[in-house]
Amino acid sequence: MTKPRLNFEEHQQLGDRLRDIRDELVHLNVQLANAYPRSGPESAPATELEAAHEAVDRARRGLERALYDEHPRWAATSVYFSRREN
Amino acid sequence: MTKPRLNFEEHQQLGDRLRDIRDELVHLNVQLANAYPRSGPESAPATELEAAHEAVDRARRGLERALYDEHPRWAATSVYFSRREN
């Protein structure tokens, strides 16, 4: 059975939500970096939040490739990555 | 210089935000699993979102340990993990 992929509006909504999640993970990581030592066992949660935001960024890059494959006429880098961030 | 750690209210707020992020990552992962093949290159973004939610869960477990170390009288498993989820 063929999977439906995402339409352009779904890509836009997903891009917005993943951007918000990424920004919040970065913000919380900074909060932890300021509150806890940056090495040793107490640094582990901040490291995990950094791993989470990097995984979210890899997902966004893969979804951007899918967007360009599926909707070449409407695709734009602003859907998954804002100019400000790049 | 000694780092301040988090007070109990900060742990509560962080627990709520990480729970929300975790729930949203799981929801978006389901959306992708329904839209794209579950193997091959198109499955990669869903796999990355799963990795992100697992990293967030590891961060929550580490922060729960910190909470019990820092605030043993007020610590509760409901701060980082709701009953419903466990």
CSV table of C-alpha atoms in Angstrom, one decimal:
chain,number,residue,atom,x,y,z
A,1,MET,CA,0.0,0.0,0.0
A,2,THR,CA,1.4,3.4,-1.0
A,3,LYS,CA,1.9,5.8,1.9
A,4,PRO,CA,0.3,9.2,1.4
A,5,ARG,CA,3.4,11.3,2.4
A,6,LEU,CA,2.6,14.9,3.5
A,7,ASN,CA,0.9,17.7,1.6
A,8,PHE,CA,2.5,21.1,1.6
A,9,GLU,CA,0.3,22.5,4.4
A,10,GLU,CA,1.2,19.5,6.6
A,11,HIS,CA,4.9,20.1,5.9
A,12,GLN,CA,4.5,23.8,6.9
A,13,GLN,CA,2.8,22.9,10.2
A,14,LEU,CA,5.3,20.2,11.0
A,15,GLY,CA,8.1,22.6,10.2
A,16,ASP,CA,6.7,25.2,12.6
A,17,ARG,CA,6.2,22.6,15.4
A,18,LEU,CA,9.7,21.1,15.0
A,19,ARG,CA,11.2,24.6,15.0
A,20,ASP,CA,9.4,25.4,18.2
A,21,ILE,CA,10.5,22.1,19.9
A,22,ARG,CA,14.1,22.7,18.7
A,23,ASP,CA,14.1,26.2,20.1
A,24,GLU,CA,12.7,25.0,23.5
A,25,LEU,CA,15.2,22.2,23.8
A,26,VAL,CA,18.1,24.7,23.2
A,27,HIS,CA,16.6,27.0,25.8
A,28,LEU,CA,16.2,24.3,28.4
A,29,ASN,CA,19.8,23.0,27.6
A,30,VAL,CA,21.1,26.5,28.4
A,31,GLN,CA,19.1,26.6,31.6
A,32,LEU,CA,20.7,23.3,32.7
A,33,ALA,CA,24.2,24.4,31.6
A,34,ASN,CA,23.8,27.4,33.9
A,35,ALA,CA,22.4,25.3,36.8
A,36,TYR,CA,24.7,22.2,36.8
A,37,PRO,CA,28.4,21.4,36.5
A,38,ARG,CA,29.3,20.9,32.8
A,39,SER,CA,31.1,17.6,33.5
A,40,GLY,CA,30.5,14.6,35.6
A,41,PRO,CA,27.2,12.8,36.2
A,42,GLU,CA,25.2,16.0,36.8
A,43,SER,CA,25.9,17.2,33.3
A,44,ALA,CA,24.2,14.2,31.7
A,45,PRO,CA,20.7,15.7,31.3
A,46,ALA,CA,22.0,18.7,29.4
A,47,THR,CA,24.0,16.4,27.1
A,48,GLU,CA,20.8,14.4,26.5
A,49,LEU,CA,18.8,17.5,25.6
A,50,GLU,CA,21.6,18.5,23.2
A,51,ALA,CA,21.4,15.0,21.6
A,52,ALA,CA,17.6,15.5,21.3
A,53,HIS,CA,17.9,18.8,19.6
A,54,GLU,CA,20.5,17.4,17.2
A,55,ALA,CA,18.1,14.5,16.4
A,56,VAL,CA,15.3,16.9,15.8
A,57,ASP,CA,17.6,18.9,13.4
A,58,ARG,CA,18.4,15.7,11.5
A,59,ALA,CA,14.7,15.0,11.2
A,60,ARG,CA,14.1,18.5,9.8
A,61,ARG,CA,16.9,18.1,7.2
A,62,GLY,CA,15.3,14.8,6.1
A,63,LEU,CA,11.9,16.3,5.9
A,64,GLU,CA,13.2,19.2,3.9
A,65,ARG,CA,14.6,16.7,1.4
A,66,ALA,CA,11.2,15.0,1.3
A,67,LEU,CA,9.5,18.4,0.8
A,68,TYR,CA,11.7,19.2,-2.2
A,69,ASP,CA,11.0,15.7,-3.7
A,70,GLU,CA,7.2,15.9,-3.1
A,71,HIS,CA,6.4,19.6,-3.7
A,72,PRO,CA,9.2,21.0,-5.9
A,73,ARG,CA,7.2,24.0,-7.0
A,74,TRP,CA,6.3,25.2,-3.5
A,75,ALA,CA,9.3,24.0,-1.5
A,76,ALA,CA,11.4,26.6,0.3
A,77,THR,CA,14.1,26.4,2.9
A,78,SER,CA,11.9,28.6,5.2
A,79,VAL,CA,9.5,25.7,5.8
A,80,TYR,CA,11.9,23.7,8.1
A,81,PHE,CA,14.7,26.3,8.7
A,82,SER,CA,14.2,30.0,9.2
A,83,ARG,CA,16.7,32.4,7.8
A,84,ARG,CA,17.6,33.7,11.2
A,85,GLU,CA,18.8,30.2,12.3
A,86,ASN,CA,21.1,29.6,9.3
B,1,MET,CA,32.3,28.3,41.5
B,2,THR,CA,29.4,26.2,42.8
B,3,LYS,CA,26.5,25.8,40.4
B,4,PRO,CA,23.1,26.7,41.9
B,5,ARG,CA,21.2,23.5,40.7
B,6,LEU,CA,17.4,23.9,40.4
B,7,ASN,CA,14.9,24.7,43.1
B,8,PHE,CA,11.8,22.6,43.5
B,9,GLU,CA,9.6,25.0,41.5
B,10,GLU,CA,12.1,25.0,38.6
B,11,HIS,CA,12.1,21.2,38.6
B,12,GLN,CA,8.3,21.2,38.4
B,13,GLN,CA,8.3,23.6,35.5
B,14,LEU,CA,11.0,21.7,33.7
B,15,GLY,CA,9.2,18.4,34.2
B,16,ASP,CA,6.0,19.9,32.7
B,17,ARG,CA,7.8,21.3,29.7
B,18,LEU,CA,9.8,18.1,29.0
B,19,ARG,CA,6.6,16.0,29.4
B,20,ASP,CA,4.9,18.2,26.8
B,21,ILE,CA,7.9,18.0,24.4
B,22,ARG,CA,8.0,14.3,24.8
B,23,ASP,CA,4.3,13.9,24.1
B,24,GLU,CA,4.6,16.1,21.0
B,25,LEU,CA,7.6,14.2,19.7
B,26,VAL,CA,5.7,10.9,20.1
B,27,HIS,CA,2.6,12.4,18.3
B,28,LEU,CA,4.7,13.7,15.4
B,29,ASN,CA,6.5,10.4,15.1
B,30,VAL,CA,3.1,8.6,14.7
B,31,GLN,CA,2.1,11.2,12.1
B,32,LEU,CA,5.3,10.4,10.1
B,33,ALA,CA,4.9,6.7,10.6
B,34,ASN,CA,1.4,6.9,9.0
B,35,ALA,CA,2.6,9.1,6.1
B,36,TYR,CA,5.9,7.5,5.1
B,37,PRO,CA,7.2,4.0,4.5
B,38,ARG,CA,8.6,2.5,7.7
B,39,SER,CA,11.9,1.4,6.0
B,40,GLY,CA,14.3,3.0,3.5
B,41,PRO,CA,15.5,6.5,3.4
B,42,GLU,CA,12.0,8.0,3.8
B,43,SER,CA,11.7,6.4,7.3
B,44,ALA,CA,14.7,8.3,8.6
B,45,PRO,CA,12.9,11.4,10.0
B,46,ALA,CA,10.5,9.3,12.1
B,47,THR,CA,13.5,7.3,13.4
B,48,GLU,CA,15.2,10.6,14.4
B,49,LEU,CA,12.1,11.8,16.2
B,50,GLU,CA,12.1,8.5,18.1
B,51,ALA,CA,15.8,9.1,19.0
B,52,ALA,CA,14.9,12.6,20.2
B,53,HIS,CA,12.1,11.4,22.4
B,54,GLU,CA,14.3,8.7,23.9
B,55,ALA,CA,17.0,11.3,24.6
B,56,VAL,CA,14.4,13.5,26.3
B,57,ASP,CA,13.3,10.6,28.4
B,58,ARG,CA,16.9,9.9,29.5
B,59,ALA,CA,17.2,13.6,30.5
B,60,ARG,CA,14.0,13.3,32.5
B,61,ARG,CA,15.3,10.2,34.4
B,62,GLY,CA,18.6,12.0,35.2
B,63,LEU,CA,16.7,15.1,36.3
B,64,GLU,CA,14.5,13.0,38.5
B,65,ARG,CA,17.6,11.6,40.2
B,66,ALA,CA,18.9,15.2,40.7
B,67,LEU,CA,15.5,16.1,42.2
B,68,TYR,CA,15.7,13.3,44.7
B,69,ASP,CA,19.2,14.3,45.7
B,70,GLU,CA,18.5,18.0,46.0
B,71,HIS,CA,15.0,18.0,47.4
B,72,PRO,CA,14.4,14.7,49.1
B,73,ARG,CA,11.5,16.0,51.2
B,74,TRP,CA,9.5,17.2,48.2
B,75,ALA,CA,10.6,14.9,45.5
B,76,ALA,CA,8.0,12.8,43.8
B,77,THR,CA,7.9,10.7,40.6
B,78,SER,CA,5.0,12.8,39.4
B,79,VAL,CA,7.4,15.8,38.8
B,80,TYR,CA,9.1,14.3,35.7
B,81,PHE,CA,6.8,11.3,35.0
B,82,SER,CA,3.1,11.2,35.3
B,83,ARG,CA,1.3,8.1,36.6
B,84,ARG,CA,-0.5,7.7,33.3
B,85,GLU,CA,2.7,7.3,31.4
B,86,ASN,CA,4.2,4.7,33.7
